[in-house]
Coordinates of C-alpha atoms in Angstrom, one line a residue:
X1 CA -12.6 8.9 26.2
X2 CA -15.1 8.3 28.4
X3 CA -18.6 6.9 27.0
X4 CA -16.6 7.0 23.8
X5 CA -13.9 4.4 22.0
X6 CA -10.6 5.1 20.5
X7 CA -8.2 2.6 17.8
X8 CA -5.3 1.3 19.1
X9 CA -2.6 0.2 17.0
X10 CA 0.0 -2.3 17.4
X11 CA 2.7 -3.7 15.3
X12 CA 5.9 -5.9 15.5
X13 CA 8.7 -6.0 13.3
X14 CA 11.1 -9.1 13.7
X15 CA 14.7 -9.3 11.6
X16 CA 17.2 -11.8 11.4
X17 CA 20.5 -10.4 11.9
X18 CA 22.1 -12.6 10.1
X19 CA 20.0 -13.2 7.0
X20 CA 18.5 -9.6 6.7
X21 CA 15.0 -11.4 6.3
X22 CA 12.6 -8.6 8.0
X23 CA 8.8 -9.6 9.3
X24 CA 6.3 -7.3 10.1
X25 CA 2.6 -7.5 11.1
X26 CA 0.5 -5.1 12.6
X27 CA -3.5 -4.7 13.8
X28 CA -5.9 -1.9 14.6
X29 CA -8.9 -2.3 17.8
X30 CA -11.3 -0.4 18.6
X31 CA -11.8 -0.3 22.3
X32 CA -15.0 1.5 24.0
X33 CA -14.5 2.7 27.4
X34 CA -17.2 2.6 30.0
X35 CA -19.2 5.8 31.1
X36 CA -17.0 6.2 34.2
X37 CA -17.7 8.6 36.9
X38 CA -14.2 11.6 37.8
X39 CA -14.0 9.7 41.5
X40 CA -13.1 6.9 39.2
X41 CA -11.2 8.4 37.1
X42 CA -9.1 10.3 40.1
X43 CA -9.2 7.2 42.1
X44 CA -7.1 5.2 39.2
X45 CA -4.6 8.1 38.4
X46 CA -3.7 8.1 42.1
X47 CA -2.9 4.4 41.6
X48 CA -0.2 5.6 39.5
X49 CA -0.3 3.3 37.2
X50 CA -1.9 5.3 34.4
X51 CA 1.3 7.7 34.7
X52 CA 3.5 4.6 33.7
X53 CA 1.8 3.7 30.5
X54 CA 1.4 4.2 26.7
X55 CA -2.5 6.1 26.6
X56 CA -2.6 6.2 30.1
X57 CA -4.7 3.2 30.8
X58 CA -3.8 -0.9 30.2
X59 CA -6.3 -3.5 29.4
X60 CA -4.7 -5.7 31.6
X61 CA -4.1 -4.2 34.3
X62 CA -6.4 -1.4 36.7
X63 CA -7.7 0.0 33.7
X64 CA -9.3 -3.1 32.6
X65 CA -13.0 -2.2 34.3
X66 CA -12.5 0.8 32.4
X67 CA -13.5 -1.6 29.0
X68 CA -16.8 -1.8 28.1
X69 CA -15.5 -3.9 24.4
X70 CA -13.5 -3.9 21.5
X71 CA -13.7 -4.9 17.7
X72 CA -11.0 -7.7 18.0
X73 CA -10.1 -9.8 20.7
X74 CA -8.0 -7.8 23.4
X75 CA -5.3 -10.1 23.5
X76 CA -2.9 -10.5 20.5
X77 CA -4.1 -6.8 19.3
X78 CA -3.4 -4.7 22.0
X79 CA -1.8 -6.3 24.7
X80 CA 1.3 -7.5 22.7
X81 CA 4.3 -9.5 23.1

């Protein structure tokens, strides 16, 4: 993904147990990672934390230099609840 972007998706469902009434929303990102260099790259896997993650990088987290931009705002989209 480096240089390049990739969509993220998030989505939430909520449901009242004792109604049955069922919400659901979802949204879609683009995010465009930086042109990062491998001793980058090597230097956050041995952090671990990409190991512990869904797409082995968080926005909020290590990763976030790693974010050059995105079509939405970051927050709300893909960092969720």
């Amino acid at each position: 993904m480096r240089g390049g972007h990739g969509v993220l998706h998030t989505g939430h469902c909520l449901i009242d147990v004792n109604s049955d009434r069922q919400v659901e929303a979802g949204a879609a990102t683009t995010v465009h990672f930086a042109d990062i260099d491998d001793d980058e790259i090597d230097a956050y896997v041995a952090t671990g934390e990409p190991l512990a993650v869904a797409g082995a990088f968080t926005v909020d987290g290590l990763g976030a230099p790693f974010i050059s931009g995105s079509s939405k705002a970051i927050r709300g989209t893909v960092i969720g609840l």
